[in-house]
Amino acid sequence: LILIVLLCLSVLSWTIILSKWLQFRGTSAENRHFYSVYTRDQPLANLFGLAQKFAASPLARMFEVSFREIGAFKQQIDQAGSGGGTVVRDRLMTNLSRSLERVYNQQHMRLESWLPTLAIVSSASPYIGLFGTVIGIIDSFASIGTTGVTSLAVVAPGISEALVATAAGLMAAIPALIAYNLFRNRLRELDTQMKNFALDVSNRLERLL
């Protein structure tokens, strides 16, 4: 039963590892592509149309929200004139900051999904395997007490089978632990990209008003 549990945990962790690897690779590729176009000073309307094609890019989502906020306030700024326009601009930048923060939190949660499961597998699997080993050794010593045979040749097979549970626990835990740390580092890099892009797009849109 313990070996079956460890097998299920291993299959689960490898499924998550492959899924997250594809997700991070796609996200990074789309971020690079969108940002390379963004830095060419394309018209905002063209960038907005392009951003909608990059479904996996957090930067594209942040630009979409920013463009919509600008569109919602642009008419108010023009109607308010120079005096009232300043108030509207200030309110726009406040709303824009909140919207970008909301998108950042949404994208962070999307990228972070299932990573806690990898952490649970990496920390729990060795103890589950050790529990199986302990049960196996207890069973071996119980057999000694029942049969009265203390020869190592008799006890060794049972103990070696019990130690398989420890090995299975480590085999489930090690890939999950490595993947968790790698994905965490990649997530920190993407978080930094999103924060820097939020500042960049805010400055660019503010200059246009």
mmCIF file of C-alpha atoms in Angstrom:
data_model
loop_
_atom_site.group_PDB
_atom_site.id
_atom_site.type_symbol
_atom_site.label_atom_id
_atom_site.label_comp_id
_atom_site.label_asym_id
_atom_site.label_seq_id
_atom_site.Cartn_x
_atom_site.Cartn_y
_atom_site.Cartn_z
ATOM 1 C CA LEU A 1 0.000 0.000 0.000
ATOM 2 C CA ILE A 2 2.824 2.401 0.860
ATOM 3 C CA LEU A 3 4.619 1.642 -2.393
ATOM 4 C CA ILE A 4 1.403 2.291 -4.321
ATOM 5 C CA VAL A 5 1.012 5.642 -2.532
ATOM 6 C CA LEU A 6 4.593 6.572 -3.395
ATOM 7 C CA LEU A 7 4.044 5.530 -7.008
ATOM 8 C CA CYS A 8 0.966 7.757 -7.222
ATOM 9 C CA LEU A 9 2.896 10.665 -5.703
ATOM 10 C CA SER A 10 5.717 10.142 -8.182
ATOM 11 C CA VAL A 11 3.326 10.080 -11.152
ATOM 12 C CA LEU A 12 1.606 13.210 -9.822
ATOM 13 C CA SER A 13 4.889 15.069 -9.369
ATOM 14 C CA TRP A 14 6.155 14.155 -12.842
ATOM 15 C CA THR A 15 2.848 15.237 -14.373
ATOM 16 C CA ILE A 16 3.166 18.601 -12.625
ATOM 17 C CA ILE A 17 6.835 18.913 -13.584
ATOM 18 C CA LEU A 18 6.137 18.391 -17.293
ATOM 19 C CA SER A 19 3.079 20.661 -17.224
ATOM 20 C CA LYS A 20 4.875 23.507 -15.439
ATOM 21 C CA TRP A 21 7.945 23.159 -17.648
ATOM 22 C CA LEU A 22 5.770 23.613 -20.743
ATOM 23 C CA GLN A 23 3.929 26.497 -19.082
ATOM 24 C CA PHE A 24 7.075 28.388 -18.071
ATOM 25 C CA ARG A 25 8.705 27.789 -21.444
ATOM 26 C CA GLY A 26 5.646 29.094 -23.301
ATOM 27 C CA THR A 27 5.296 32.079 -20.974
ATOM 28 C CA SER A 28 8.946 33.077 -21.337
ATOM 29 C CA ALA A 29 8.858 32.730 -25.129
ATOM 30 C CA GLU A 30 5.727 34.860 -25.493
ATOM 31 C CA ASN A 31 7.057 37.462 -23.064
ATOM 32 C CA ARG A 32 10.246 37.811 -25.088
ATOM 33 C CA HIS A 33 8.360 38.089 -28.368
ATOM 34 C CA PHE A 34 5.852 40.637 -27.103
ATOM 35 C CA TYR A 35 8.471 42.755 -25.325
ATOM 36 C CA SER A 36 10.687 42.832 -28.406
ATOM 37 C CA VAL A 37 7.764 44.308 -30.381
ATOM 38 C CA TYR A 38 6.811 46.639 -27.521
ATOM 39 C CA THR A 39 10.276 48.228 -27.455
ATOM 40 C CA ARG A 40 10.028 49.182 -31.154
ATOM 41 C CA ASP A 41 7.615 52.049 -30.345
ATOM 42 C CA GLN A 42 4.732 50.548 -32.260
ATOM 43 C CA PRO A 43 1.360 52.378 -32.183
ATOM 44 C CA LEU A 44 -0.591 51.439 -29.094
ATOM 45 C CA ALA A 45 -3.538 50.138 -31.115
ATOM 46 C CA ASN A 46 -1.237 47.734 -32.973
ATOM 47 C CA LEU A 47 0.303 46.581 -29.708
ATOM 48 C CA PHE A 48 -3.158 46.011 -28.261
ATOM 49 C CA GLY A 49 -4.109 43.799 -31.199
ATOM 50 C CA LEU A 50 -0.834 41.911 -30.896
ATOM 51 C CA ALA A 51 -1.216 41.467 -27.145
ATOM 52 C CA GLN A 52 -4.493 39.614 -27.614
ATOM 53 C CA LYS A 53 -2.654 36.936 -29.601
ATOM 54 C CA PHE A 54 -0.295 36.113 -26.717
ATOM 55 C CA ALA A 55 -2.583 34.242 -24.350
ATOM 56 C CA ALA A 56 0.247 32.964 -22.126
ATOM 57 C CA SER A 57 2.153 36.247 -21.756
ATOM 58 C CA PRO A 58 1.683 38.153 -18.468
ATOM 59 C CA LEU A 59 3.219 41.230 -20.095
ATOM 60 C CA ALA A 60 0.587 41.171 -22.821
ATOM 61 C CA ARG A 61 -2.166 40.943 -20.202
ATOM 62 C CA MET A 62 -0.718 43.918 -18.345
ATOM 63 C CA PHE A 63 -0.559 45.979 -21.532
ATOM 64 C CA GLU A 64 -4.153 45.059 -22.414
ATOM 65 C CA VAL A 65 -5.398 46.309 -19.047
ATOM 66 C CA SER A 66 -3.331 49.488 -19.336
ATOM 67 C CA PHE A 67 -4.623 50.230 -22.831
ATOM 68 C CA ARG A 68 -8.242 49.767 -21.727
ATOM 69 C CA GLU A 69 -7.727 52.068 -18.742
ATOM 70 C CA ILE A 70 -6.248 54.740 -21.003
ATOM 71 C CA GLY A 71 -9.147 54.388 -23.427
ATOM 72 C CA ALA A 72 -11.690 54.741 -20.634
ATOM 73 C CA PHE A 73 -10.116 57.972 -19.326
ATOM 74 C CA LYS A 74 -8.866 59.552 -22.564
ATOM 75 C CA GLN A 75 -12.188 61.177 -23.422
ATOM 76 C CA GLN A 76 -12.570 62.508 -19.866
ATOM 77 C CA ILE A 77 -9.089 64.057 -20.013
ATOM 78 C CA ASP A 78 -9.836 65.793 -23.316
ATOM 79 C CA GLN A 79 -13.149 67.138 -22.038
ATOM 80 C CA ALA A 80 -11.713 68.337 -18.717
ATOM 81 C CA GLY A 81 -9.140 70.608 -20.330
ATOM 82 C CA SER A 82 -5.866 71.687 -18.761
ATOM 83 C CA GLY A 83 -7.213 72.362 -15.288
ATOM 84 C CA GLY A 84 -9.476 69.407 -14.672
ATOM 85 C CA GLY A 85 -7.317 67.188 -16.833
ATOM 86 C CA THR A 86 -4.661 67.022 -14.139
ATOM 87 C CA VAL A 87 -7.161 65.599 -11.654
ATOM 88 C CA VAL A 88 -8.365 63.041 -14.173
ATOM 89 C CA ARG A 89 -4.789 62.067 -14.991
ATOM 90 C CA ASP A 90 -3.993 61.517 -11.338
ATOM 91 C CA ARG A 91 -7.069 59.371 -10.953
ATOM 92 C CA LEU A 92 -6.152 57.457 -14.104
ATOM 93 C CA MET A 93 -2.650 56.674 -12.843
ATOM 94 C CA THR A 94 -4.087 55.484 -9.525
ATOM 95 C CA ASN A 95 -6.560 53.204 -11.287
ATOM 96 C CA LEU A 96 -3.847 52.031 -13.659
ATOM 97 C CA SER A 97 -1.563 51.134 -10.768
ATOM 98 C CA ARG A 98 -4.321 49.134 -9.097
ATOM 99 C CA SER A 99 -5.231 47.359 -12.321
ATOM 100 C CA LEU A 100 -1.622 46.409 -13.006
ATOM 101 C CA GLU A 101 -1.241 45.124 -9.466
ATOM 102 C CA ARG A 102 -4.383 43.023 -9.871
ATOM 103 C CA VAL A 103 -3.114 41.522 -13.136
ATOM 104 C CA TYR A 104 0.263 40.873 -11.537
ATOM 105 C CA ASN A 105 -1.384 38.981 -8.671
ATOM 106 C CA GLN A 106 -3.534 36.958 -11.068
ATOM 107 C CA GLN A 107 -0.587 35.991 -13.250
ATOM 108 C CA HIS A 108 1.558 35.179 -10.243
ATOM 109 C CA MET A 109 -1.119 32.843 -8.878
ATOM 110 C CA ARG A 110 -1.496 31.204 -12.282
ATOM 111 C CA LEU A 111 2.225 30.553 -12.582
ATOM 112 C CA GLU A 112 2.516 29.433 -8.972
ATOM 113 C CA SER A 113 -0.321 26.910 -9.214
ATOM 114 C CA TRP A 114 0.646 23.324 -8.325
ATOM 115 C CA LEU A 115 4.086 24.339 -7.046
ATOM 116 C CA PRO A 116 2.961 23.811 -3.404
ATOM 117 C CA THR A 117 2.023 20.256 -4.397
ATOM 118 C CA LEU A 118 5.609 19.637 -5.507
ATOM 119 C CA ALA A 119 6.800 20.949 -2.160
ATOM 120 C CA ILE A 120 4.438 18.577 -0.329
ATOM 121 C CA VAL A 121 5.612 15.587 -2.388
ATOM 122 C CA SER A 122 9.279 16.433 -1.864
ATOM 123 C CA SER A 123 8.887 16.776 1.907
ATOM 124 C CA ALA A 124 6.395 13.979 2.598
ATOM 125 C CA SER A 125 7.670 11.176 0.338
ATOM 126 C CA PRO A 126 10.858 10.357 2.326
ATOM 127 C CA TYR A 127 8.852 10.047 5.543
ATOM 128 C CA ILE A 128 6.236 7.848 3.880
ATOM 129 C CA GLY A 129 9.041 5.635 2.560
ATOM 130 C CA LEU A 130 10.680 5.552 5.971
ATOM 131 C CA PHE A 131 7.370 4.552 7.513
ATOM 132 C CA GLY A 132 7.193 1.629 5.089
ATOM 133 C CA THR A 133 10.738 0.632 5.995
ATOM 134 C CA VAL A 134 9.960 0.687 9.704
ATOM 135 C CA ILE A 135 6.880 -1.469 9.176
ATOM 136 C CA GLY A 136 8.910 -3.932 7.118
ATOM 137 C CA ILE A 137 11.660 -4.188 9.736
ATOM 138 C CA ILE A 138 9.093 -4.641 12.505
ATOM 139 C CA ASP A 139 7.542 -7.453 10.479
ATOM 140 C CA SER A 140 10.953 -9.087 10.003
ATOM 141 C CA PHE A 141 11.725 -9.000 13.722
ATOM 142 C CA ALA A 142 8.251 -10.309 14.475
ATOM 143 C CA SER A 143 9.032 -13.259 12.229
ATOM 144 C CA ILE A 144 12.226 -13.863 14.213
ATOM 145 C CA GLY A 145 10.217 -13.909 17.399
ATOM 146 C CA THR A 146 7.714 -16.319 15.908
ATOM 147 C CA THR A 147 10.142 -18.753 14.293
ATOM 148 C CA GLY A 148 13.033 -18.351 16.727
ATOM 149 C CA VAL A 149 15.513 -18.259 13.830
ATOM 150 C CA THR A 150 18.060 -15.441 14.211
ATOM 151 C CA SER A 151 20.204 -16.186 11.158
ATOM 152 C CA LEU A 152 21.034 -13.137 9.041
ATOM 153 C CA ALA A 153 20.316 -15.143 5.933
ATOM 154 C CA VAL A 154 16.745 -15.511 7.076
ATOM 155 C CA VAL A 155 16.260 -11.884 8.175
ATOM 156 C CA ALA A 156 18.156 -10.126 5.382
ATOM 157 C CA PRO A 157 15.592 -10.638 2.563
ATOM 158 C CA GLY A 158 12.805 -9.104 4.620
ATOM 159 C CA ILE A 159 14.925 -6.123 5.658
ATOM 160 C CA SER A 160 16.135 -5.508 2.107
ATOM 161 C CA GLU A 161 12.542 -5.523 0.885
ATOM 162 C CA ALA A 162 11.668 -3.055 3.639
ATOM 163 C CA LEU A 163 14.446 -0.704 2.539
ATOM 164 C CA VAL A 164 12.899 -0.556 -0.931
ATOM 165 C CA ALA A 165 10.247 1.730 0.568
ATOM 166 C CA THR A 166 12.927 4.228 1.600
ATOM 167 C CA ALA A 167 14.447 4.150 -1.882
ATOM 168 C CA ALA A 168 10.994 4.633 -3.434
ATOM 169 C CA GLY A 169 10.366 7.610 -1.161
ATOM 170 C CA LEU A 170 13.624 9.237 -2.212
ATOM 171 C CA MET A 171 12.936 8.554 -5.882
ATOM 172 C CA ALA A 172 9.627 10.379 -5.549
ATOM 173 C CA ALA A 173 11.036 13.237 -3.457
ATOM 174 C CA ILE A 174 14.275 14.164 -5.249
ATOM 175 C CA PRO A 175 12.814 15.103 -8.673
ATOM 176 C CA ALA A 176 10.004 17.021 -6.991
ATOM 177 C CA LEU A 177 12.471 18.941 -4.819
ATOM 178 C CA ILE A 178 14.762 19.837 -7.728
ATOM 179 C CA ALA A 179 11.856 20.887 -9.938
ATOM 180 C CA TYR A 180 10.290 22.951 -7.159
ATOM 181 C CA ASN A 181 13.469 24.977 -6.638
ATOM 182 C CA LEU A 182 14.017 25.468 -10.362
ATOM 183 C CA PHE A 183 10.442 26.609 -10.928
ATOM 184 C CA ARG A 184 10.590 28.913 -7.909
ATOM 185 C CA ASN A 185 13.667 30.635 -9.328
ATOM 186 C CA ARG A 186 11.977 30.936 -12.720
ATOM 187 C CA LEU A 187 8.878 32.392 -11.076
ATOM 188 C CA ARG A 188 10.979 35.022 -9.302
ATOM 189 C CA GLU A 189 12.486 36.034 -12.651
ATOM 190 C CA LEU A 190 9.039 36.352 -14.225
ATOM 191 C CA ASP A 191 7.809 38.348 -11.229
ATOM 192 C CA THR A 192 10.686 40.769 -11.720
ATOM 193 C CA GLN A 193 9.867 41.074 -15.424
ATOM 194 C CA MET A 194 6.233 41.855 -14.639
ATOM 195 C CA LYS A 195 7.116 44.477 -12.032
ATOM 196 C CA ASN A 196 9.608 46.191 -14.334
ATOM 197 C CA PHE A 197 7.153 46.103 -17.230
ATOM 198 C CA ALA A 198 4.403 47.603 -15.051
ATOM 199 C CA LEU A 199 6.667 50.562 -14.282
ATOM 200 C CA ASP A 200 7.724 50.876 -17.907
ATOM 201 C CA VAL A 201 4.210 50.794 -19.363
ATOM 202 C CA SER A 202 2.949 53.240 -16.720
ATOM 203 C CA ASN A 203 5.688 55.734 -17.617
ATOM 204 C CA ARG A 204 5.099 55.335 -21.335
ATOM 205 C CA LEU A 205 1.348 55.819 -21.115
ATOM 206 C CA GLU A 206 1.711 58.747 -18.719
ATOM 207 C CA ARG A 207 3.939 60.547 -21.237
ATOM 208 C CA LEU A 208 1.206 60.211 -23.875
ATOM 209 C CA LEU A 209 -1.376 62.072 -21.755
#
